[in-house]
Amino acid sequence: MFADVAPWARGLFVVARRFAQNSPMTKSNARLPRLEDVAERAGVSHQTVSRVINNHPNVSKATRERVEAAIAELGYRRNAVARSLVTRRSQTIGVLASELSQYGPANTLLGVEQAARDAGYFVSIAALKSVSREAIFDALRHFLDQAVDGIVVSVPHSETLLALTELKPGVPVVAVGSLGNDAVSGAMVDQHRGAELAVRHLIDQGHRRIGHVAGPQDWIDGTARAEGWSETLRAAGLDDDLLVEGDWSAGSGYEIGRKLAEERSATAIFVGNDQMALGLLRAFHEAGVRVPDDVSVVGFDDQPESGYFTPPLTTVRQDFEELGRRCMDLMLAAVGDGEGARTTVVEPKLVVRASTSAPA
Amino acid sequence: MFADVAPWARGLFVVARRFAQNSPMTKSNARLPRLEDVAERAGVSHQTVSRVINNHPNVSKATRERVEAAIAELGYRRNAVARSLVTRRSQTIGVLASELSQYGPANTLLGVEQAARDAGYFVSIAALKSVSREAIFDALRHFLDQAVDGIVVSVPHSETLLALTELKPGVPVVAVGSLGNDAVSGAMVDQHRGAELAVRHLIDQGHRRIGHVAGPQDWIDGTARAEGWSETLRAAGLDDDLLVEGDWSAGSGYEIGRKLAEERSATAIFVGNDQMALGLLRAFHEAGVRVPDDVSVVGFDDQPESGYFTPPLTTVRQDFEELGRRCMDLMLAAVGDGEGARTTVVEPKLVVRASTSAPA
DNA sequence: AAGCTGATTGTTAGCGCTAACGTGAGGAGG
DNA sequence: CCTCCTCACGTTAGCGCTAACAATCAGCTT
């Protein structure tokens, strides 16, 4: 009967039968077993069963084994909702995110989810369609209603932190992408440092006129990268007057690229993310501007595709998995010891490919 | 004092104060108000308050107003956990997903989240690191523990549906990316049709040797697109012997592209997704194969960047928002009327850009 | 006036769990 | 031998809510 079933899937049938047995689907008769049922079967009180599943120390080995047997036989699973009601905890953290269609935010979410699961937490998400106070307020309230144990906020706009600071929700909050403050922990990739790496690389190659296609300046990352660019240039005694603001999209990169191709004022461009860099490359290609021969280009993010652009893009890699892990570290510390807010910073890394070279 | 605060953020301060007041943070004294408290203040029973917040009909206008005033004054919010305990519902749906780093799955999740929120549901996610029966089993159990009202499964592997079929979890299940069956609803973009659109486009332009760089054949989308390619060719009396399997990544597209550039057996290639197509374009460029002059290339997905590839990519667009909406439609139908499983299919759309033309 | 009806409100009993306290057996110490 | 303590377990009382039933009262009918 399993002839055309993939090997890994076969075991599911076994599992399926267990499910079907006590499933609420078989409505009329069956009810999921509860503590009481297990207790009865094991010949102890429900409290003792509770002790067993919560690993309390004062249970004799014999009883524990008897209870565990009963649990297995009945297929008992603790009702998480009932537990939450009394403990006011849910083993769930809420992730408030926005701009999830962007590479960075999406991968941040992924990293956090991963780390949360690894830490035994479940995650509930709320994606902000637009960043407004009502939306943030709503989402936060919802999370509190659900009795989440903590909230991760990944809303990469400048005002976010400010808002959170005043909005003490009574559970630990970790702001991704910012340093945090006394009340709110922060986990971030060092954007400033990333920009510095990119610009230093260009300077080292001999460039003296280095422009920047920035992300929106109401994004934390947008301003941080722009500042990093600017300060690195000034530290090297170079001008930081070539800045244009895009909107992170390849389309905006393309438009800006067309203008830059006409002006030809810089020999190198540090672009705020890889998508805009792609648009730039496209525009340069159309205008006959060769990369890197005529102009060098550096991106930011290191998306999986960036190595296959024409030409392969030199860029700055952010480790989102690590970011997620750090984020959960902070969260666990806050949930556990109730410690105050802390900060953690992940180092970005320069990835050199073929879009940069010494100026002509 | 608000001088340097963004306009939208100012209102948050007001909100913040309300939060802070009854926040669990002010541990010692304050406790969140509950039904009882509201009832007392309004001079009614807690049940009447419950009736008001649940919009039961038999409450006099005067009482309702008094209760609503009390609710507002106390800043009362219903405890969702307590409610869940008794109703066995949570206004939450679980989304079980995998491969979230891929464009398609990630955007499916986004679409579902959006639609769920619009429908007044919250979403809990579980990202499968690897698709195994234990992992699926675990995630499903977790969702059931949380008393989710329904589960959306977006695990684009062929075996998924089979598994779900037997694994009746007692709540409605919608499988994204498949047709479903009697027990499980299905919401999908018509992959077969998408492939047909792509291949027909190439045939119409005069191509007779059309290859396919397929996705992994244990992915539903991978096989469906390959079949669509194959059947469209055969229906036109053309050969379908040029198939190579990639892994969705730009890297695999690049490797395959190098081989194809050497062989030069086809005048057009239908690629399983845009990322592999990017790799292909890169390899062709390096090998001096001109696109579309020497070889035409069609992708699948229409990522936001695809219009900025070199050359801009002709591809097939999937509307993930629509998919998410349809998915929730099915879910709501199932949750509401307890109706049986249904299926909904979203039509893909061909987007013609510069990577295709008539053969030389 | 007694009885019926329907609208409005109150009372009671859980949902399944944990925390706090109570109890009894057994061993240590005087 | 009695006290005191410790361990192992049981009992009780909620967490905050909804559902089911009971009660009240006005307005009718007969």
mmCIF file of C-alpha atoms in Angstrom, chain B:
data_model
loop_
_atom_site.group_PDB
_atom_site.id
_atom_site.type_symbol
_atom_site.label_atom_id
_atom_site.label_comp_id
_atom_site.label_asym_id
_atom_site.label_seq_id
_atom_site.Cartn_x
_atom_site.Cartn_y
_atom_site.Cartn_z
ATOM 1 C CA MET B 1 9.001 69.165 23.671
ATOM 2 C CA PHE B 2 7.844 67.431 20.540
ATOM 3 C CA ALA B 3 10.046 69.575 18.360
ATOM 4 C CA ASP B 4 12.111 66.793 16.924
ATOM 5 C CA VAL B 5 9.555 64.036 17.022
ATOM 6 C CA ALA B 6 7.927 62.921 13.792
ATOM 7 C CA PRO B 7 4.258 63.901 13.625
ATOM 8 C CA TRP B 8 2.935 60.366 13.578
ATOM 9 C CA ALA B 9 4.952 59.438 16.614
ATOM 10 C CA ARG B 10 3.561 62.138 18.874
ATOM 11 C CA GLY B 11 0.282 60.453 19.501
ATOM 12 C CA LEU B 12 2.161 57.493 20.855
ATOM 13 C CA PHE B 13 3.033 59.397 23.959
ATOM 14 C CA VAL B 14 -0.596 59.672 24.855
ATOM 15 C CA VAL B 15 -1.106 56.030 24.230
ATOM 16 C CA ALA B 16 2.027 55.289 26.181
ATOM 17 C CA ARG B 17 0.674 56.862 29.307
ATOM 18 C CA ARG B 18 -2.447 54.756 29.140
ATOM 19 C CA PHE B 19 -0.304 51.691 28.799
ATOM 20 C CA ALA B 20 1.964 52.611 31.621
ATOM 21 C CA GLN B 21 -0.915 53.157 34.003
ATOM 22 C CA ASN B 22 -2.358 49.708 34.035
ATOM 23 C CA SER B 23 0.783 48.032 32.909
ATOM 24 C CA PRO B 24 1.813 44.826 34.641
ATOM 25 C CA MET B 25 5.103 46.644 34.966
ATOM 26 C CA THR B 26 3.698 48.619 37.846
ATOM 27 C CA LYS B 27 3.593 45.269 39.505
ATOM 28 C CA SER B 28 2.724 45.721 43.137
ATOM 29 C CA ASN B 29 -0.600 47.490 43.101
ATOM 30 C CA ALA B 30 -2.200 47.407 39.696
ATOM 31 C CA ARG B 31 -3.904 44.449 38.112
ATOM 32 C CA LEU B 32 -5.521 44.523 34.744
ATOM 33 C CA PRO B 33 -9.262 45.114 35.033
ATOM 34 C CA ARG B 34 -11.472 42.157 34.258
ATOM 35 C CA LEU B 35 -15.139 41.600 33.570
ATOM 36 C CA GLU B 36 -15.955 41.692 37.250
ATOM 37 C CA ASP B 37 -14.418 45.110 37.699
ATOM 38 C CA VAL B 38 -16.303 46.542 34.781
ATOM 39 C CA ALA B 39 -19.500 44.963 36.030
ATOM 40 C CA GLU B 40 -19.100 46.467 39.447
ATOM 41 C CA ARG B 41 -18.462 49.912 38.066
ATOM 42 C CA ALA B 42 -21.445 49.718 35.733
ATOM 43 C CA GLY B 43 -23.658 48.235 38.409
ATOM 44 C CA VAL B 44 -24.475 45.078 36.463
ATOM 45 C CA SER B 45 -23.398 41.461 36.501
ATOM 46 C CA HIS B 46 -20.251 40.306 34.771
ATOM 47 C CA GLN B 47 -22.390 38.314 32.383
ATOM 48 C CA THR B 48 -24.062 41.440 31.146
ATOM 49 C CA VAL B 49 -20.686 42.933 30.443
ATOM 50 C CA SER B 50 -19.802 39.804 28.553
ATOM 51 C CA ARG B 51 -22.984 40.239 26.548
ATOM 52 C CA VAL B 52 -22.060 43.767 25.684
ATOM 53 C CA ILE B 53 -18.585 42.980 24.458
ATOM 54 C CA ASN B 54 -19.882 40.046 22.466
ATOM 55 C CA ASN B 55 -22.684 42.049 20.926
ATOM 56 C CA HIS B 56 -25.500 39.892 22.159
ATOM 57 C CA PRO B 57 -28.851 41.301 21.152
ATOM 58 C CA ASN B 58 -30.739 41.215 24.422
ATOM 59 C CA VAL B 59 -29.144 44.114 26.202
ATOM 60 C CA SER B 60 -31.036 47.334 26.680
ATOM 61 C CA LYS B 61 -29.579 50.419 25.165
ATOM 62 C CA ALA B 62 -29.187 52.155 28.495
ATOM 63 C CA THR B 63 -27.283 49.255 30.054
ATOM 64 C CA ARG B 64 -25.102 48.859 27.033
ATOM 65 C CA GLU B 65 -24.075 52.475 27.176
ATOM 66 C CA ARG B 66 -23.374 52.327 30.873
ATOM 67 C CA VAL B 67 -21.213 49.266 30.386
ATOM 68 C CA GLU B 68 -19.383 50.764 27.473
ATOM 69 C CA ALA B 69 -18.609 53.815 29.536
ATOM 70 C CA ALA B 70 -17.229 51.668 32.327
ATOM 71 C CA ILE B 71 -15.105 49.736 29.843
ATOM 72 C CA ALA B 72 -13.680 52.941 28.480
ATOM 73 C CA GLU B 73 -13.014 54.398 31.899
ATOM 74 C CA LEU B 74 -11.172 51.355 33.150
ATOM 75 C CA GLY B 75 -9.397 50.708 29.878
ATOM 76 C CA TYR B 76 -10.704 47.184 30.008
ATOM 77 C CA ARG B 77 -9.529 44.644 27.459
ATOM 78 C CA ARG B 78 -10.891 41.167 27.254
ATOM 79 C CA ASN B 79 -8.431 38.475 28.253
ATOM 80 C CA ALA B 80 -7.995 36.486 25.090
ATOM 81 C CA VAL B 81 -6.467 33.514 26.837
ATOM 82 C CA ALA B 82 -9.374 33.046 29.212
ATOM 83 C CA ARG B 83 -11.729 33.361 26.319
ATOM 84 C CA SER B 84 -9.812 30.770 24.354
ATOM 85 C CA LEU B 85 -9.921 28.362 27.244
ATOM 86 C CA VAL B 86 -13.664 28.243 27.259
ATOM 87 C CA THR B 87 -14.449 28.734 23.582
ATOM 88 C CA ARG B 88 -11.577 26.639 22.282
ATOM 89 C CA ARG B 89 -10.938 29.281 19.712
ATOM 90 C CA SER B 90 -8.182 31.814 19.500
ATOM 91 C CA GLN B 91 -8.763 33.994 16.455
ATOM 92 C CA THR B 92 -5.401 32.758 15.379
ATOM 93 C CA ILE B 93 -4.399 30.675 12.438
ATOM 94 C CA GLY B 94 -1.154 28.801 12.238
ATOM 95 C CA VAL B 95 0.981 28.995 9.161
ATOM 96 C CA LEU B 96 3.334 26.132 8.654
ATOM 97 C CA ALA B 97 5.928 27.106 6.095
ATOM 98 C CA SER B 98 9.263 26.026 4.747
ATOM 99 C CA GLU B 99 11.864 27.377 2.376
ATOM 100 C CA LEU B 100 11.089 30.877 3.481
ATOM 101 C CA SER B 101 14.321 32.167 2.077
ATOM 102 C CA GLN B 102 12.932 31.544 -1.399
ATOM 103 C CA TYR B 103 11.014 34.319 -3.054
ATOM 104 C CA GLY B 104 7.841 32.344 -3.702
ATOM 105 C CA PRO B 105 7.308 30.827 -0.254
ATOM 106 C CA ALA B 106 8.252 34.051 1.499
ATOM 107 C CA ASN B 107 5.721 36.020 -0.455
ATOM 108 C CA THR B 108 3.079 33.398 0.019
ATOM 109 C CA LEU B 109 3.519 33.790 3.740
ATOM 110 C CA LEU B 110 3.253 37.519 3.352
ATOM 111 C CA GLY B 111 0.085 37.221 1.341
ATOM 112 C CA VAL B 112 -1.488 34.899 3.859
ATOM 113 C CA GLU B 113 -0.508 37.066 6.789
ATOM 114 C CA GLN B 114 -1.987 40.108 5.115
ATOM 115 C CA ALA B 115 -5.235 38.397 4.287
ATOM 116 C CA ALA B 116 -5.510 36.829 7.720
ATOM 117 C CA ARG B 117 -5.082 40.156 9.439
ATOM 118 C CA ASP B 118 -7.624 41.744 7.155
ATOM 119 C CA ALA B 119 -10.024 38.996 8.160
ATOM 120 C CA GLY B 120 -9.414 39.711 11.827
ATOM 121 C CA TYR B 121 -7.181 36.741 12.442
ATOM 122 C CA PHE B 122 -3.751 36.667 13.930
ATOM 123 C CA VAL B 123 -1.086 34.406 12.663
ATOM 124 C CA SER B 124 1.366 32.201 14.354
ATOM 125 C CA ILE B 125 4.162 30.850 12.228
ATOM 126 C CA ALA B 126 6.352 27.808 12.273
ATOM 127 C CA ALA B 127 9.159 27.666 9.774
ATOM 128 C CA LEU B 128 10.305 24.182 9.005
ATOM 129 C CA LYS B 129 14.059 24.008 8.814
ATOM 130 C CA SER B 130 13.853 20.683 7.097
ATOM 131 C CA VAL B 131 10.824 18.878 5.810
ATOM 132 C CA SER B 132 10.501 15.684 7.798
ATOM 133 C CA ARG B 133 7.592 13.950 9.390
ATOM 134 C CA GLU B 134 8.822 14.779 12.876
ATOM 135 C CA ALA B 135 9.073 18.434 12.033
ATOM 136 C CA ILE B 136 5.615 18.589 10.482
ATOM 137 C CA PHE B 137 4.174 16.576 13.299
ATOM 138 C CA ASP B 138 5.763 18.808 15.900
ATOM 139 C CA ALA B 139 4.602 22.002 14.312
ATOM 140 C CA LEU B 140 1.074 20.759 13.861
ATOM 141 C CA ARG B 141 0.886 19.605 17.449
ATOM 142 C CA HIS B 142 2.146 22.925 18.593
ATOM 143 C CA PHE B 143 -0.547 24.704 16.655
ATOM 144 C CA LEU B 144 -3.219 22.470 18.084
ATOM 145 C CA ASP B 145 -1.864 23.089 21.554
ATOM 146 C CA GLN B 146 -2.294 26.760 20.934
ATOM 147 C CA ALA B 147 -5.893 26.205 19.925
ATOM 148 C CA VAL B 148 -5.497 27.723 16.490
ATOM 149 C CA ASP B 149 -8.721 27.970 14.512
ATOM 150 C CA GLY B 150 -7.113 26.717 11.346
ATOM 151 C CA ILE B 151 -3.820 25.806 9.776
ATOM 152 C CA VAL B 152 -2.349 26.960 6.507
ATOM 153 C CA VAL B 153 0.346 24.695 5.224
ATOM 154 C CA SER B 154 2.781 26.166 2.779
ATOM 155 C CA VAL B 155 5.307 23.418 2.351
ATOM 156 C CA PRO B 156 5.864 23.170 -1.360
ATOM 157 C CA HIS B 157 6.979 19.561 -1.474
ATOM 158 C CA SER B 158 5.103 16.859 -3.241
ATOM 159 C CA GLU B 159 4.578 14.687 -0.208
ATOM 160 C CA THR B 160 2.977 17.363 1.910
ATOM 161 C CA LEU B 161 -0.579 16.894 0.779
ATOM 162 C CA LEU B 162 -0.368 13.176 1.194
ATOM 163 C CA ALA B 163 0.762 13.640 4.739
ATOM 164 C CA LEU B 164 -1.949 16.135 5.603
ATOM 165 C CA THR B 165 -4.637 13.950 4.180
ATOM 166 C CA GLU B 166 -4.115 11.337 6.810
ATOM 167 C CA LEU B 167 -3.199 13.735 9.531
ATOM 168 C CA LYS B 168 -6.620 15.162 10.304
ATOM 169 C CA PRO B 169 -5.864 17.654 13.010
ATOM 170 C CA GLY B 170 -9.456 18.518 13.856
ATOM 171 C CA VAL B 171 -9.303 22.039 12.499
ATOM 172 C CA PRO B 172 -9.579 23.249 8.927
ATOM 173 C CA VAL B 173 -6.433 22.921 6.898
ATOM 174 C CA VAL B 174 -5.626 24.777 3.711
ATOM 175 C CA ALA B 175 -2.706 23.572 1.664
ATOM 176 C CA VAL B 176 -1.104 26.332 -0.329
ATOM 177 C CA GLY B 177 0.287 25.272 -3.648
ATOM 178 C CA SER B 178 -1.839 22.228 -4.194
ATOM 179 C CA LEU B 179 -5.328 21.356 -5.283
ATOM 180 C CA GLY B 180 -6.173 19.762 -1.990
ATOM 181 C CA ASN B 181 -8.535 16.812 -1.710
ATOM 182 C CA ASP B 182 -11.673 15.808 0.205
ATOM 183 C CA ALA B 183 -10.156 16.602 3.554
ATOM 184 C CA VAL B 184 -7.806 19.453 2.820
ATOM 185 C CA SER B 185 -8.604 22.619 0.905
ATOM 186 C CA GLY B 186 -6.129 23.849 -1.642
ATOM 187 C CA ALA B 187 -5.164 27.284 -2.911
ATOM 188 C CA MET B 188 -2.650 27.533 -5.681
ATOM 189 C CA VAL B 189 -1.349 29.521 -8.581
ATOM 190 C CA ASP B 190 -1.812 27.464 -11.719
ATOM 191 C CA GLN B 191 1.781 26.471 -12.334
ATOM 192 C CA HIS B 192 0.954 24.302 -15.289
ATOM 193 C CA ARG B 193 -0.790 27.184 -16.964
ATOM 194 C CA GLY B 194 2.097 29.504 -16.163
ATOM 195 C CA ALA B 195 4.528 27.193 -17.873
ATOM 196 C CA GLU B 196 2.171 26.951 -20.806
ATOM 197 C CA LEU B 197 2.068 30.739 -21.124
ATOM 198 C CA ALA B 198 5.839 30.912 -21.134
ATOM 199 C CA VAL B 199 6.345 28.142 -23.654
ATOM 200 C CA ARG B 200 3.536 29.294 -25.932
ATOM 201 C CA HIS B 201 5.128 32.726 -25.987
ATOM 202 C CA LEU B 202 8.369 31.167 -27.193
ATOM 203 C CA ILE B 203 6.635 28.987 -29.741
ATOM 204 C CA ASP B 204 4.690 31.967 -31.062
ATOM 205 C CA GLN B 205 7.947 33.782 -31.572
ATOM 206 C CA GLY B 206 9.093 30.957 -33.789
ATOM 207 C CA HIS B 207 11.236 28.841 -31.482
ATOM 208 C CA ARG B 208 11.269 25.127 -32.135
ATOM 209 C CA ARG B 209 13.963 23.874 -29.763
ATOM 210 C CA ILE B 210 12.926 24.967 -26.313
ATOM 211 C CA GLY B 211 14.763 23.701 -23.246
ATOM 212 C CA HIS B 212 13.741 23.788 -19.598
ATOM 213 C CA VAL B 213 15.806 24.435 -16.520
ATOM 214 C CA ALA B 214 13.543 22.881 -13.948
ATOM 215 C CA GLY B 215 13.315 23.348 -10.206
ATOM 216 C CA PRO B 216 13.828 20.386 -7.885
ATOM 217 C CA GLN B 217 11.413 17.664 -8.875
ATOM 218 C CA ASP B 218 10.349 16.971 -5.323
ATOM 219 C CA TRP B 219 8.752 20.402 -5.270
ATOM 220 C CA ILE B 220 5.190 20.607 -6.470
ATOM 221 C CA ASP B 221 5.951 23.742 -8.443
ATOM 222 C CA GLY B 222 9.021 22.144 -9.900
ATOM 223 C CA THR B 223 7.179 19.221 -11.415
ATOM 224 C CA ALA B 224 4.107 21.207 -12.393
ATOM 225 C CA ARG B 225 6.145 23.700 -14.388
ATOM 226 C CA ALA B 226 8.129 20.927 -16.019
ATOM 227 C CA GLU B 227 4.948 19.144 -16.985
ATOM 228 C CA GLY B 228 3.426 22.302 -18.348
ATOM 229 C CA TRP B 229 6.531 22.862 -20.424
ATOM 230 C CA SER B 230 6.549 19.299 -21.680
ATOM 231 C CA GLU B 231 2.881 19.109 -22.547
ATOM 232 C CA THR B 232 2.795 22.438 -24.320
ATOM 233 C CA LEU B 233 5.714 21.395 -26.462
ATOM 234 C CA ARG B 234 4.195 18.046 -27.333
ATOM 235 C CA ALA B 235 0.857 19.629 -28.111
ATOM 236 C CA ALA B 236 2.726 21.726 -30.651
ATOM 237 C CA GLY B 237 4.472 18.688 -32.029
ATOM 238 C CA LEU B 238 7.853 19.703 -30.595
ATOM 239 C CA ASP B 239 10.475 17.740 -28.681
ATOM 240 C CA ASP B 240 10.607 17.909 -24.891
ATOM 241 C CA ASP B 241 13.956 16.251 -24.416
ATOM 242 C CA LEU B 242 15.961 19.237 -23.197
ATOM 243 C CA LEU B 243 15.421 19.273 -19.447
ATOM 244 C CA VAL B 244 17.975 19.977 -16.745
ATOM 245 C CA GLU B 245 17.174 20.115 -13.037
ATOM 246 C CA GLY B 246 18.462 22.939 -10.858
ATOM 247 C CA ASP B 247 17.862 23.788 -7.197
ATOM 248 C CA TRP B 248 16.150 27.181 -7.631
ATOM 249 C CA SER B 249 19.354 29.068 -6.801
ATOM 250 C CA ALA B 250 21.130 31.535 -9.038
ATOM 251 C CA GLY B 251 24.227 29.429 -8.523
ATOM 252 C CA SER B 252 22.659 26.333 -10.014
ATOM 253 C CA GLY B 253 21.317 28.422 -12.881
ATOM 254 C CA TYR B 254 24.822 29.634 -13.509
ATOM 255 C CA GLU B 255 26.321 26.142 -13.615
ATOM 256 C CA ILE B 256 23.619 24.901 -15.921
ATOM 257 C CA GLY B 257 23.976 28.003 -18.044
ATOM 258 C CA ARG B 258 27.649 27.280 -18.635
ATOM 259 C CA LYS B 259 26.835 23.845 -19.960
ATOM 260 C CA LEU B 260 23.991 25.098 -22.102
ATOM 261 C CA ALA B 261 26.211 27.825 -23.528
ATOM 262 C CA GLU B 262 28.598 25.142 -24.712
ATOM 263 C CA GLU B 263 25.995 22.833 -26.158
ATOM 264 C CA ARG B 264 23.862 25.452 -27.834
ATOM 265 C CA SER B 265 21.179 22.872 -28.496
ATOM 266 C CA ALA B 266 18.192 25.134 -27.907
ATOM 267 C CA THR B 267 17.218 28.551 -29.203
ATOM 268 C CA ALA B 268 15.114 29.265 -26.139
ATOM 269 C CA ILE B 269 15.136 28.260 -22.473
ATOM 270 C CA PHE B 270 12.228 28.296 -20.076
ATOM 271 C CA VAL B 271 13.711 28.597 -16.600
ATOM 272 C CA GLY B 272 11.878 27.446 -13.481
ATOM 273 C CA ASN B 273 12.321 30.693 -11.577
ATOM 274 C CA ASP B 274 13.863 34.129 -11.923
ATOM 275 C CA GLN B 275 16.849 33.428 -9.729
ATOM 276 C CA MET B 276 18.057 30.543 -11.812
ATOM 277 C CA ALA B 277 17.343 32.671 -14.858
ATOM 278 C CA LEU B 278 19.668 35.306 -13.448
ATOM 279 C CA GLY B 279 22.409 32.728 -13.098
ATOM 280 C CA LEU B 280 21.754 31.606 -16.631
ATOM 281 C CA LEU B 281 21.993 35.143 -17.960
ATOM 282 C CA ARG B 282 25.259 35.578 -16.135
ATOM 283 C CA ALA B 283 26.709 32.380 -17.597
ATOM 284 C CA PHE B 284 25.547 33.251 -21.084
ATOM 285 C CA HIS B 285 27.036 36.707 -20.797
ATOM 286 C CA GLU B 286 30.385 35.268 -19.765
ATOM 287 C CA ALA B 287 30.293 32.755 -22.608
ATOM 288 C CA GLY B 288 29.467 35.408 -25.166
ATOM 289 C CA VAL B 289 26.016 34.010 -25.829
ATOM 290 C CA ARG B 290 23.749 36.973 -26.477
ATOM 291 C CA VAL B 291 20.256 37.113 -24.967
ATOM 292 C CA PRO B 292 17.873 37.290 -26.733
ATOM 293 C CA ASP B 293 19.746 37.410 -30.054
ATOM 294 C CA ASP B 294 21.298 33.958 -29.715
ATOM 295 C CA VAL B 295 19.045 32.424 -27.068
ATOM 296 C CA SER B 296 15.751 33.584 -25.582
ATOM 297 C CA VAL B 297 15.167 33.160 -21.848
ATOM 298 C CA VAL B 298 11.916 33.146 -19.869
ATOM 299 C CA GLY B 299 11.778 33.011 -16.099
ATOM 300 C CA PHE B 300 9.067 32.425 -13.511
ATOM 301 C CA ASP B 301 7.876 34.497 -10.508
ATOM 302 C CA ASP B 302 8.477 38.058 -11.637
ATOM 303 C CA GLN B 303 10.466 39.243 -8.676
ATOM 304 C CA PRO B 304 10.675 42.998 -8.344
ATOM 305 C CA GLU B 305 14.246 42.888 -9.645
ATOM 306 C CA SER B 306 13.585 40.870 -12.747
ATOM 307 C CA GLY B 307 12.869 43.908 -14.841
ATOM 308 C CA TYR B 308 16.400 45.141 -14.168
ATOM 309 C CA PHE B 309 18.355 42.082 -15.119
ATOM 310 C CA THR B 310 20.645 42.305 -18.131
ATOM 311 C CA PRO B 311 18.586 41.999 -20.226
ATOM 312 C CA PRO B 312 15.258 42.648 -18.455
ATOM 313 C CA LEU B 313 13.624 39.284 -18.014
ATOM 314 C CA THR B 314 10.493 38.013 -19.688
ATOM 315 C CA THR B 315 8.779 35.996 -16.975
ATOM 316 C CA VAL B 316 5.551 34.702 -15.489
ATOM 317 C CA ARG B 317 4.027 36.627 -12.641
ATOM 318 C CA GLN B 318 2.377 35.014 -9.645
ATOM 319 C CA ASP B 319 0.056 37.153 -7.564
ATOM 320 C CA PHE B 320 0.890 36.137 -4.030
ATOM 321 C CA GLU B 321 -1.400 38.645 -2.402
ATOM 322 C CA GLU B 322 -4.296 37.224 -4.303
ATOM 323 C CA LEU B 323 -3.173 33.743 -3.357
ATOM 324 C CA GLY B 324 -3.136 34.677 0.301
ATOM 325 C CA ARG B 325 -6.576 36.185 0.034
ATOM 326 C CA ARG B 326 -8.001 33.104 -1.635
ATOM 327 C CA CYS B 327 -6.382 30.997 0.976
ATOM 328 C CA MET B 328 -8.111 32.893 3.747
ATOM 329 C CA ASP B 329 -11.395 32.743 1.863
ATOM 330 C CA LEU B 330 -11.214 28.981 1.974
ATOM 331 C CA MET B 331 -10.207 29.060 5.587
ATOM 332 C CA LEU B 332 -13.053 31.323 6.607
ATOM 333 C CA ALA B 333 -15.514 29.186 4.715
ATOM 334 C CA ALA B 334 -14.251 26.108 6.503
ATOM 335 C CA VAL B 335 -14.171 27.732 9.927
ATOM 336 C CA GLY B 336 -17.585 29.271 9.430
ATOM 337 C CA ASP B 337 -19.873 26.739 7.862
ATOM 338 C CA GLY B 338 -17.663 23.787 8.544
ATOM 339 C CA GLU B 339 -18.014 23.146 4.847
ATOM 340 C CA GLY B 340 -15.951 20.498 3.170
ATOM 341 C CA ALA B 341 -12.699 21.050 1.389
ATOM 342 C CA ARG B 342 -12.587 23.281 -1.640
ATOM 343 C CA THR B 343 -10.087 24.441 -4.184
ATOM 344 C CA THR B 344 -9.191 27.774 -5.654
ATOM 345 C CA VAL B 345 -6.792 28.502 -8.463
ATOM 346 C CA VAL B 346 -5.112 31.811 -9.224
ATOM 347 C CA GLU B 347 -4.182 32.592 -12.808
ATOM 348 C CA PRO B 348 -0.578 33.529 -13.544
ATOM 349 C CA LYS B 349 0.305 36.212 -16.069
ATOM 350 C CA LEU B 350 3.012 36.462 -18.690
ATOM 351 C CA VAL B 351 5.193 39.561 -18.467
ATOM 352 C CA VAL B 352 7.100 40.162 -21.676
ATOM 353 C CA ARG B 353 10.381 42.047 -21.456
ATOM 354 C CA ALA B 354 13.603 42.045 -23.393
ATOM 355 C CA SER B 355 14.994 38.540 -22.870
ATOM 356 C CA THR B 356 12.911 36.964 -25.618
ATOM 357 C CA SER B 357 12.724 37.516 -29.349
ATOM 358 C CA ALA B 358 12.369 35.542 -32.567
ATOM 359 C CA PRO B 359 15.208 33.075 -33.188
ATOM 360 C CA ALA B 360 18.004 34.169 -35.513
#
